[in-house]
Coordinates of C-alpha atoms and ligand atoms in Angstrom, one line a residue:
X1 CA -8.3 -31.2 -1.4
X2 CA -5.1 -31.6 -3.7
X3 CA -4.5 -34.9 -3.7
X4 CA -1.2 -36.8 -4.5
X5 CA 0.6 -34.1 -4.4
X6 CA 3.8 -33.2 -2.7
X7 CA 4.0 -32.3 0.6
X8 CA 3.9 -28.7 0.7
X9 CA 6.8 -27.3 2.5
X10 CA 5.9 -24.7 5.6
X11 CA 8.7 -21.9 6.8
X12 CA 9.6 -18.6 8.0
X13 CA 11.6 -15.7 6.7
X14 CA 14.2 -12.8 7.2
X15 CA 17.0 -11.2 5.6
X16 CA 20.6 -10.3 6.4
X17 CA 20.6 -6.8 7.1
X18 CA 17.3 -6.5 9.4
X19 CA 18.7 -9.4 11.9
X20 CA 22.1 -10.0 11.5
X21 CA 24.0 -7.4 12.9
X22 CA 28.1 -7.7 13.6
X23 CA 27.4 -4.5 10.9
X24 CA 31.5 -4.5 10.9
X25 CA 32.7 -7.6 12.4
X26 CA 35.3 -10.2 10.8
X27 CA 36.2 -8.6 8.0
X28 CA 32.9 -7.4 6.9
X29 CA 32.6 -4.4 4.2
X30 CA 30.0 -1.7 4.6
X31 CA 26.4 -1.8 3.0
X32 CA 24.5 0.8 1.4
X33 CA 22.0 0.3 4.1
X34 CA 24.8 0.3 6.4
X35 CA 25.3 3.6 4.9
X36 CA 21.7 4.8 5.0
X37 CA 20.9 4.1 8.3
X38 CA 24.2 5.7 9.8
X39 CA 22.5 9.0 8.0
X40 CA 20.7 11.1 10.7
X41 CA 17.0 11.7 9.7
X42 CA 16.5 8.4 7.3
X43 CA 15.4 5.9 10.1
X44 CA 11.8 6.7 12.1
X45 CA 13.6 5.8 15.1
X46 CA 17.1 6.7 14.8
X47 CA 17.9 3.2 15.1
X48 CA 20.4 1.2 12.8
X49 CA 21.2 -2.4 11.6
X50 CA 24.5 -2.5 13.6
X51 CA 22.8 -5.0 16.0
X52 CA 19.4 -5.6 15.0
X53 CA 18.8 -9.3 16.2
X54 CA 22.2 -10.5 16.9
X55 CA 22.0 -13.0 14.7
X56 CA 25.4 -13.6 13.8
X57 CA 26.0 -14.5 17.3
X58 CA 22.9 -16.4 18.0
X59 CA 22.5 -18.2 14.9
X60 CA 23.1 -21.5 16.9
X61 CA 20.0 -20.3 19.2
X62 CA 17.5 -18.8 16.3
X63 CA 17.6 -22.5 14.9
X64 CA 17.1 -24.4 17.9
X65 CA 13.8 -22.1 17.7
X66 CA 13.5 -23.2 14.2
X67 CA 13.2 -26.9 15.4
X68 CA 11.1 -26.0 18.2
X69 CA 8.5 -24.5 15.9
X70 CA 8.9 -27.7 13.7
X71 CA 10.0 -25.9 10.5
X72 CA 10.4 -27.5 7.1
X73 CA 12.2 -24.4 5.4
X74 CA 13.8 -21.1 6.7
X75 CA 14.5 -18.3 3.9
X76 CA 17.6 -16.4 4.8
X77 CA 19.6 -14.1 2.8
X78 CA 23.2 -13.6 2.4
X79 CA 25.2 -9.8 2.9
X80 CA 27.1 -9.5 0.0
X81 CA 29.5 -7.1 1.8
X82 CA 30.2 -10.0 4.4
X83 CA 31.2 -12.1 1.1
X84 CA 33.0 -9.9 -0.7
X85 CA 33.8 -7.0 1.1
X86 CA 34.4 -4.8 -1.4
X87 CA 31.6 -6.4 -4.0
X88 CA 34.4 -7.9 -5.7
X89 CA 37.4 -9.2 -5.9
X90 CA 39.2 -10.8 -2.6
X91 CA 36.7 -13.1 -0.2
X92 CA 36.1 -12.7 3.5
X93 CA 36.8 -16.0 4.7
X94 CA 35.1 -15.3 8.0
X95 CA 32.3 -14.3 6.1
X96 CA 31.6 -17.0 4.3
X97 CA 32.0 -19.4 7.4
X98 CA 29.3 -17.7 8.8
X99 CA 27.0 -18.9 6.5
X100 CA 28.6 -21.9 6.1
X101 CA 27.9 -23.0 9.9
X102 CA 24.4 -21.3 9.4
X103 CA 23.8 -24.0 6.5
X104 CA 25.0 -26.9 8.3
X105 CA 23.2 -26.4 11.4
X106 CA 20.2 -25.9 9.6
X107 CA 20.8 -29.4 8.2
X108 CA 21.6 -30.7 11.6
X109 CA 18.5 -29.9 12.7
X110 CA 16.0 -31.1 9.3
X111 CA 15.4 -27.3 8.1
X112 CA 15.9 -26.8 4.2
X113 CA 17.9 -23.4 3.6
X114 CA 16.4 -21.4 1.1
X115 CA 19.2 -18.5 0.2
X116 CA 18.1 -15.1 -0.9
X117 CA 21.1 -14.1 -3.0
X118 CA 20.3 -10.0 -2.6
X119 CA 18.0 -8.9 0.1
X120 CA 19.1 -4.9 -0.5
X121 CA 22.2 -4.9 1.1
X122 CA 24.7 -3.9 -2.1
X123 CA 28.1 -3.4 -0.7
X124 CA 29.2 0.2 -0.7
X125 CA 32.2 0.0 -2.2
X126 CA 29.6 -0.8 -5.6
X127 CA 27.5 1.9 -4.7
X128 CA 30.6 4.5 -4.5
X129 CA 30.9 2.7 -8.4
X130 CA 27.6 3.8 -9.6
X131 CA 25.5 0.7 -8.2
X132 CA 22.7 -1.1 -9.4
X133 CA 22.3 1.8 -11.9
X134 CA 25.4 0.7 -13.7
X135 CA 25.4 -2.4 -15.9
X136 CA 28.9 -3.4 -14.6
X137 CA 26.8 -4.1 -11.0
X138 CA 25.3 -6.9 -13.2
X139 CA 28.9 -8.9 -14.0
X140 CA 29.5 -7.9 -9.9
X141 CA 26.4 -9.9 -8.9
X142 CA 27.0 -12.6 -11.2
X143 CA 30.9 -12.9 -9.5
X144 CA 29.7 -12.9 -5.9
X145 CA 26.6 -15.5 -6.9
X146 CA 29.8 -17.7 -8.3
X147 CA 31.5 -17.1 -5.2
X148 CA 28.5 -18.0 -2.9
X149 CA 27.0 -20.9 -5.0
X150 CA 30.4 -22.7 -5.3
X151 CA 31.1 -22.4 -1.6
X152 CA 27.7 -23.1 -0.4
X153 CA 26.1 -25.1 -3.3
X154 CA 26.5 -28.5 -2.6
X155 CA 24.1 -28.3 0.4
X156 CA 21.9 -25.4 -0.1
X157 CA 19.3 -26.6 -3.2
X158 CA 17.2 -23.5 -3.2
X159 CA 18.2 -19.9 -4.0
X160 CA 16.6 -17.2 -4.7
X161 CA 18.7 -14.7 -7.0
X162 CA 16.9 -11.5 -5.9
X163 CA 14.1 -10.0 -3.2
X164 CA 11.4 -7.2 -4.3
X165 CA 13.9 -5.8 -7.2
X166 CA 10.8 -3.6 -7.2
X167 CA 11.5 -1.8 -4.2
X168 CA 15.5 -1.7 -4.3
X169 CA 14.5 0.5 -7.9
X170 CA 11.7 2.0 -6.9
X171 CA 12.2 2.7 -2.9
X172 CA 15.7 2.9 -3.3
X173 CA 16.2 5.0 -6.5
X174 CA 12.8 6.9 -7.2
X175 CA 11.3 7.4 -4.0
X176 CA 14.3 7.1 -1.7
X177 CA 12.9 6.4 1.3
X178 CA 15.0 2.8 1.1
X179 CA 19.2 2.8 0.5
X180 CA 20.7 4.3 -1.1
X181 CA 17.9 7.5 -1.0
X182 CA 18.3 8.5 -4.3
X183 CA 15.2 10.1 -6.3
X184 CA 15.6 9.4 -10.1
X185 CA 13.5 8.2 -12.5
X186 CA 16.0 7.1 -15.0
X187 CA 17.8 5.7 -12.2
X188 CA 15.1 3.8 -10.8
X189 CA 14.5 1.9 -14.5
X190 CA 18.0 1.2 -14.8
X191 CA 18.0 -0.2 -11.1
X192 CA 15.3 -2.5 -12.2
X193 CA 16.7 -3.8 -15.2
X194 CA 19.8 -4.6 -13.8
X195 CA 18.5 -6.4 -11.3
X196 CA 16.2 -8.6 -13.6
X197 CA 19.4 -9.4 -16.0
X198 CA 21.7 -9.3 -13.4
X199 CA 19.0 -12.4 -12.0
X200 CA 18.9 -13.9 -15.4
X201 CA 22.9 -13.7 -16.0
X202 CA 23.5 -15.7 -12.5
X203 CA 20.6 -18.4 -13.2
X204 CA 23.3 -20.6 -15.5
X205 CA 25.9 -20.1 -13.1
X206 CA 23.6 -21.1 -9.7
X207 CA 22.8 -24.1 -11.7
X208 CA 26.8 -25.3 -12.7
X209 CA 27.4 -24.8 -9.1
X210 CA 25.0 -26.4 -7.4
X211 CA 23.5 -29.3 -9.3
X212 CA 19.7 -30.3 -8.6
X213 CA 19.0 -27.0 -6.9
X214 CA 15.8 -24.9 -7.3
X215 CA 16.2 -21.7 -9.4
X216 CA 13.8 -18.7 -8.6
X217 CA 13.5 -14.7 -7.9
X218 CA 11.0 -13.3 -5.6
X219 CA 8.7 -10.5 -6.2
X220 CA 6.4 -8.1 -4.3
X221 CA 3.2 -8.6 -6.0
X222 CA -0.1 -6.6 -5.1
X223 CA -3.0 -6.9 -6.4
X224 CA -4.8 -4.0 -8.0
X225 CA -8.8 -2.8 -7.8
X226 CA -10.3 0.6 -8.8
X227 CA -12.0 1.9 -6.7
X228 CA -15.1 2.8 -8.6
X229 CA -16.4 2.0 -12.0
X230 CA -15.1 5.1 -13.9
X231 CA -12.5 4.8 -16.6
X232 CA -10.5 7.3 -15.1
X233 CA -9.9 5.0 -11.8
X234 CA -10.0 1.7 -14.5
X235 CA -7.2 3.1 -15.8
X236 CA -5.3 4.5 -12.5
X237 CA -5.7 0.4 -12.2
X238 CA -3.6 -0.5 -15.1
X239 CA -0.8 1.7 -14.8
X240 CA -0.3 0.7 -10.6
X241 CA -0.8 -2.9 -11.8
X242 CA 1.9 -2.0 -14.4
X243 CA 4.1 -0.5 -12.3
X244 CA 4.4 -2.9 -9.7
X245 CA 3.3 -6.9 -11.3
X246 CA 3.8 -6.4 -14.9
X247 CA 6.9 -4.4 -15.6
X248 CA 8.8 -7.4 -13.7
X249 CA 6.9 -10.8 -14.5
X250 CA 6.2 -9.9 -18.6
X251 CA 10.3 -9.5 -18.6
X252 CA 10.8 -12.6 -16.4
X253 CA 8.1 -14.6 -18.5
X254 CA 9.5 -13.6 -22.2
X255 CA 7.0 -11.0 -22.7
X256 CA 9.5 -8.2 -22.6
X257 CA 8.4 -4.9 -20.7
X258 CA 5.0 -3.9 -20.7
X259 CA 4.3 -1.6 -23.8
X260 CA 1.8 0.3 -22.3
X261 CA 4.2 1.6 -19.5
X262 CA 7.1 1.7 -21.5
X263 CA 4.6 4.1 -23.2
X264 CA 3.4 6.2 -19.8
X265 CA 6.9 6.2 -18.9
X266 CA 8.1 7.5 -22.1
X267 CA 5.5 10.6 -21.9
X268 CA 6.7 10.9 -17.7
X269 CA 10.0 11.7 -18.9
X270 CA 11.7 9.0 -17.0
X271 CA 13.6 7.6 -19.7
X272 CA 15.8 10.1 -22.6
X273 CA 14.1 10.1 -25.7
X274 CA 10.9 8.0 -24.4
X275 CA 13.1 4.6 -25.3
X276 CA 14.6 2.0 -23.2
X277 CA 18.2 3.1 -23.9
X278 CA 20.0 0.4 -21.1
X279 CA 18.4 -2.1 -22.8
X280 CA 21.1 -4.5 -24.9
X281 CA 20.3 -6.9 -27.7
X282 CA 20.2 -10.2 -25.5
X283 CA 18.9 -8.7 -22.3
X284 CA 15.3 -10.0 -22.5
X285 CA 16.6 -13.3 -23.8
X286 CA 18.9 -13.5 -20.4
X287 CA 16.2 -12.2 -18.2
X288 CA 13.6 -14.7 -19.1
X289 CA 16.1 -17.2 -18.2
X290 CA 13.8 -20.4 -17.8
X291 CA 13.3 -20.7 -13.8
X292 CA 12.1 -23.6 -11.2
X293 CA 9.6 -21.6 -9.3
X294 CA 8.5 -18.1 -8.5
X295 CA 8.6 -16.5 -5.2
X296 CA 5.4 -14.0 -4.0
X297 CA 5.7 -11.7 -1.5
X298 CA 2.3 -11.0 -0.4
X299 CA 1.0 -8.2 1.8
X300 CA -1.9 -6.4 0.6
X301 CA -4.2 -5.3 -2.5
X302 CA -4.0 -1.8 -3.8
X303 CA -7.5 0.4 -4.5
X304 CA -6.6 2.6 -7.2
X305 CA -8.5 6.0 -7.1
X306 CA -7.4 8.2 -10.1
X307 CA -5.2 11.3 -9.8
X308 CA -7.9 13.1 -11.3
X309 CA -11.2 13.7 -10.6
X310 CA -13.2 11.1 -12.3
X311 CA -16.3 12.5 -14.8
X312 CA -19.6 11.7 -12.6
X313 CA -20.4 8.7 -15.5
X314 CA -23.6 7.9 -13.4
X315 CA -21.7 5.1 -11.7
X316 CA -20.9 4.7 -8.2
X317 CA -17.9 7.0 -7.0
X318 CA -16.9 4.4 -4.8
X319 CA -16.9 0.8 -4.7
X320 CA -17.3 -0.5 -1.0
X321 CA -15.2 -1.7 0.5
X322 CA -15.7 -4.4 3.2
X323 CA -13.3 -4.5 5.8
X324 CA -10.8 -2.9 4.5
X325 CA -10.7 -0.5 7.3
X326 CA -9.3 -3.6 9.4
X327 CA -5.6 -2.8 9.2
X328 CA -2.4 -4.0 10.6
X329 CA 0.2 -1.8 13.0
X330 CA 1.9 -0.6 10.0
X331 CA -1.0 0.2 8.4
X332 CA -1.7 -2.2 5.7
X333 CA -5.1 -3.4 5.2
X334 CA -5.6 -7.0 5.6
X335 CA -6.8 -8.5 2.8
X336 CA -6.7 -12.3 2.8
X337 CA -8.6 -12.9 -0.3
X338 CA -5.7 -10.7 -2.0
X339 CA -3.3 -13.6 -1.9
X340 CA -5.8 -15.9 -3.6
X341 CA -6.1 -13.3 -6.2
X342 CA -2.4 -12.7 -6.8
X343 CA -1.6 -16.6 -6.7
X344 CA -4.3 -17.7 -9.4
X345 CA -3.6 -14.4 -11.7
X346 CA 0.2 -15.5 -11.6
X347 CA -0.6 -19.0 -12.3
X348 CA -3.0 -18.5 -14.8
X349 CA -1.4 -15.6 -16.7
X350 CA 2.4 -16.9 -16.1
X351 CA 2.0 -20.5 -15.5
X352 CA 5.7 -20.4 -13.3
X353 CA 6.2 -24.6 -12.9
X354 CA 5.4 -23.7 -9.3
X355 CA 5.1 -21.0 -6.7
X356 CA 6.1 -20.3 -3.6
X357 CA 4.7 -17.5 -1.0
X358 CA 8.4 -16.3 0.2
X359 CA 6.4 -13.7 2.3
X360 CA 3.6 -13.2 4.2
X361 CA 2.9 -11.9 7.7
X362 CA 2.1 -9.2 9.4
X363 CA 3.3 -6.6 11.9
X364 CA 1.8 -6.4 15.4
X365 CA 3.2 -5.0 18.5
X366 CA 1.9 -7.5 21.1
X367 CA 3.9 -7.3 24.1
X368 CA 5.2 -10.1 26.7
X369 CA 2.1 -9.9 29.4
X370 CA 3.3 -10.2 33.2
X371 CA 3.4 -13.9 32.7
X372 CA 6.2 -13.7 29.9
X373 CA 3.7 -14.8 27.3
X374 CA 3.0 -12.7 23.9
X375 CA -0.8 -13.3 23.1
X376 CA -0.9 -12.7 19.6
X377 CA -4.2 -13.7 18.4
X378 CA -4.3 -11.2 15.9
X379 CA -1.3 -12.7 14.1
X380 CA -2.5 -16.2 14.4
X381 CA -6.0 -15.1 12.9
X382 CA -4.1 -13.2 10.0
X383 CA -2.5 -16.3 9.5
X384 CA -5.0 -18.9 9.4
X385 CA -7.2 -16.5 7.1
X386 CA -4.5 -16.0 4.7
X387 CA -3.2 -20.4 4.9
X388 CA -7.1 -21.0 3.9
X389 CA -6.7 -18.3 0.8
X390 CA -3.7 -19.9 0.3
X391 CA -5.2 -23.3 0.4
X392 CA -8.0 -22.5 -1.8
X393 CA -5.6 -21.4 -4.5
X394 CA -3.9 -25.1 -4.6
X395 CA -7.0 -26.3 -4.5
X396 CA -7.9 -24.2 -8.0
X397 CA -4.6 -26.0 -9.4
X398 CA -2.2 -23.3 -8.6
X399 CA 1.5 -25.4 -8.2
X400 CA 1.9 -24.0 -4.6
X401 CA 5.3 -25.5 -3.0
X402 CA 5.9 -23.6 0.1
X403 CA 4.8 -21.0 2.5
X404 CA 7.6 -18.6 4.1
X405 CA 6.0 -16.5 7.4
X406 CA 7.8 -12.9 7.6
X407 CA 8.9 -13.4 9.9
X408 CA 11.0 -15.8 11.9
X409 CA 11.5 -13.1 14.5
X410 CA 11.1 -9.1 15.2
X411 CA 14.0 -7.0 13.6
X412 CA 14.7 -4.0 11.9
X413 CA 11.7 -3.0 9.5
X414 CA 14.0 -0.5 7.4
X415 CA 13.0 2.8 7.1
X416 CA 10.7 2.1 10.5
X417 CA 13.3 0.7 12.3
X418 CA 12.5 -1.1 15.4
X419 CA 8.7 0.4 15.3
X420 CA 7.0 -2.5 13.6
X421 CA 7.1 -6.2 14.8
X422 CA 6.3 -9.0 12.3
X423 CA 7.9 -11.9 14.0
X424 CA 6.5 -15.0 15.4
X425 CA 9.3 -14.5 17.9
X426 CA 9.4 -11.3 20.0
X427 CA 13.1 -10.2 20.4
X428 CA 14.0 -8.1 23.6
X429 CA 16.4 -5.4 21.7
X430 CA 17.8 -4.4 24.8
X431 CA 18.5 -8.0 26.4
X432 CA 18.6 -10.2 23.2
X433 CA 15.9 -12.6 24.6
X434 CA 14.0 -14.8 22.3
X435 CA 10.4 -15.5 23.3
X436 CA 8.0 -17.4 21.0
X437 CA 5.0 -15.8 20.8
X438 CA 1.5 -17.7 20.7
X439 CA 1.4 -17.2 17.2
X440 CA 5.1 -19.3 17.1
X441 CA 3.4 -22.2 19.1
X442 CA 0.0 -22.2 16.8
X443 CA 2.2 -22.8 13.6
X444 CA 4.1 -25.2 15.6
X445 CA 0.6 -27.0 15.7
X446 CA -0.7 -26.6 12.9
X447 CA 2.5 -27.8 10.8
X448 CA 2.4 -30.9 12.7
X449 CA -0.6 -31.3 12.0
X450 CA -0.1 -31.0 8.4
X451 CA 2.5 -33.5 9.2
X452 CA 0.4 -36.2 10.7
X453 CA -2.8 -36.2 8.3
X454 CA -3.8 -39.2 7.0
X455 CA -3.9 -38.2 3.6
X456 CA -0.4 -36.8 2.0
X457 CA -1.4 -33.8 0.4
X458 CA -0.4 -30.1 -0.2
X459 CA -2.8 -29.7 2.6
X460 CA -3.6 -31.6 5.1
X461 CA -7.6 -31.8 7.5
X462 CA -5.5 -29.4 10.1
X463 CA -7.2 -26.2 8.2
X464 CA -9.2 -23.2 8.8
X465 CA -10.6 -23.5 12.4
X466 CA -7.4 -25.8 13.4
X467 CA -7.4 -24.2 17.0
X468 CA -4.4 -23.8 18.8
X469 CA -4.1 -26.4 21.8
X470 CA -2.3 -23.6 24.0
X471 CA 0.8 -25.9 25.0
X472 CA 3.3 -24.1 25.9
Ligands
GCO1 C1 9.6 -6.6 2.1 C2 10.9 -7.2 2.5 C3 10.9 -7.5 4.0 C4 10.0 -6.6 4.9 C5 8.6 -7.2 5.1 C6 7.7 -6.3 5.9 O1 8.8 -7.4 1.6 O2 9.5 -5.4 2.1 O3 11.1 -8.4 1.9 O4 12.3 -7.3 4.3 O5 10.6 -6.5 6.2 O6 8.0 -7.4 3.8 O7 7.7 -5.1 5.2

């Protein structure tokens, strides 16, 4: 048990884009995902974001639910577009009151706002600029985090500058199958570094504007195994581990980027000349711009097999491994141990003053049964598995502050549209119903149990084997 500690603070998650919808309403400009998913062919489902949960209508509804499920936290992000319609320059008014009702009415009702400053959705009219692969995107970002921060930062003491700047460069830029669909390599480095300055460069001004507040950026972290003992797989290991943990936390923790990928890089080609060209004398000093906490997005481990076949080195080909054929809807292998993994490497390799799990969740498609009732077990086991890994961590000494389920509610999953459902409340696309699943009235549970234990700490007796009392 963690004793004496701060009460840990319990939440769900979501993003503009995959609930919002009112894709053009009040003044709203257009988003590169607004963009992408109006492209025939780039959605699994044909299905856009014009809608999605109807959020921007229902807002007042989505946090009743909120305070039903007994909430500390809800982690939202803002569409730049609905800001500043054209990325810079003149404000949407109407815009901004959205969020500005959304803040107070999470107040209203005891839920903390924690504001994702980018979740993806780069206005268009910066795209039709260049985008993130231009360094002027960086002084665009910085403008619009001025504009929100001042309007919004006397009430909202959390932000998050950026979420997964690994997949906006990577899914967005080298693999495309994320807005805006481009496949470049260069492209995809320069997304990523002007996303981690463009983070640093807004840190001073998030703070000037809203005094006391929490500074942090969030970041899909996966852990990474080989799967056998061969150096060839060792070393398939290091580069994924490179690719997606290191070449964003060393930068964010002064270390600079990783030399050994800066190397592999080099020798892929991906940068002119094999050197970091769009890096600028101050830009690691900027990025490693001292920070409150760090937000992990956790999902799953990686087992890295090398390209190559491996030389037989009288080792085991393969390591096994147990239960990893137990897989969520979408495919990811559940892997609850993973989070402990990530959390303690982070905290011991990084030390961040504290962490917080911005994400975690998973996606099944449970349905309502004939009695209106979504029986998710599934979700609620996922859950408590990955609260005890969670739990075990803080219990090592890892600075854990929060947990953020993804997510709050079923929405748009980008390039799978509709197809995968990761809320704790199902969402009738057709009808706009809410219904909270059984998962939704376990965490209900369980955080007031948390809330009731004798003993304040990060964790309370209401743990692993905390069995939902099926109220309804
Ligand atoms: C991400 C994004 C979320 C996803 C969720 C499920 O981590 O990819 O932050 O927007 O919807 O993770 O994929």
């Amino acid at each position: 048990m963690v004793k004496g500690a701060q009460r840990m603070l319990w939440g769900a998650a979501t993003s503009s884009y995959q609930i919002e919808g009112a894709w053009n309403e009040d003044g709203k400009g257009e988003s590169i995902w607004d963009r992408y998913a109006h492209t025939p062919g780039r959605i699994k489902d044909g299905k856009t974001g014009d809608v999605a949960c109807d959020h921007y209508h229902r807002y007042k509804e989505d946090v009743a639910l909120m305070k039903r499920i007994g909430l500390d936290a809800y982690r939202f992000s803002i569409a730049w577009p609905r800001v500043l319609p054209e990325g810079r320059g003149a404000t949407n008014a109407r815009g901004l009151d959205f969020y500005d009702r959304l803040v107070d009415e999470l107040l209203a009702n005891d839920v903390l706002p924690f504001v994702t400053l980018y979740h993806w959705d780069l206005p268009q009219a910066l795209q039709d600029r260049g985008g993130w692969p231009q360094r002027e995107t960086v002084a665009a970002f910085v403008e619009y985090t001025d504009v929100v921060t001042k309007a919004l930062g006397d009430r909202v003491k959390h932000w998050i500058t950026h979420n997964e700047p690994w997949c906006a460069a990577v899914l967005g830029q080298l693999i495309g199958v994320h807005a805006p669909g481009a496949r470049d390599a260069e492209s995809a480095l320069r997304t990523a570094h002007h996303l981690l300055l463009s983070h640093g460069a807004a840190v001073p001004v998030i703070r000037a504007n809203s005094p006391d507040a929490e500074v942090g950026i969030t970041l899909n972290l996966i852990p990474a195994v080989p799967a056998s003992g061969s150096a060839a797989d060792y070393d398939a290991c290091r580069q994924y581990d490179g690719h997606i943990n290191r070449w964003f936390l060393d930068p964010l923790y002064g270390r600079d980027y990783p030399s050994d990928m800066v190397r592999d890089y080099g020798r892929k080609g991906y940068m002119p000349d094999g050197e970091l060209v769009f890096v600028e004398a101050d830009d690691y000093r900027t990025i490693a711009a001292p920070c409150d906490f760090l937000g992990i997005n956790y999902y799953m481990r990686e087992i890295c097999r090398s390209d190559d076949v491996a030389e037989e080195e009288n080792l085991p080909r393969e390591i096994p491994v147990p239960g990893s054929e137990l897989r969520t809807d979408i495919g990811w292998e559940i892997y609850s141990e993973g989070l402990f993994d990530i959390l303690y490497r982070v905290h011991a390799t990084y030390r961040p003053p504290k962490l917080y799990i911005t994400e975690n969740g998973c996606s099944y498609g449970d349905a309502p049964d004939a009695d209106g009732r979504v029986r998710d077990e599934r979700r609620i086991a996922y859950l408590r598995d990955h609260f005890a890994a969670a739990r075990r961590a803080a219990e090592q000494g890892v600075p854990l502050a929060g947990y953020f389920v993804w997510s709050l509610m079923d929405n748009f999953e980008w390039g799978e549209g509709y197809t995968q459902r990761f809320g704790l409340v199902w969402i009738d696309y057709e009808t706009g119903e809410r219904i909270l699943k059984d998962s939704a009235y376990w965490y209900a549970d369980f955080i007031e149990g948390t809330r009731t234990a004798l003993t304040s700490t990060l964790f309370s007796g209401a743990w692993p084997g905390y069995v939902h009392n099926g109220a309804g």
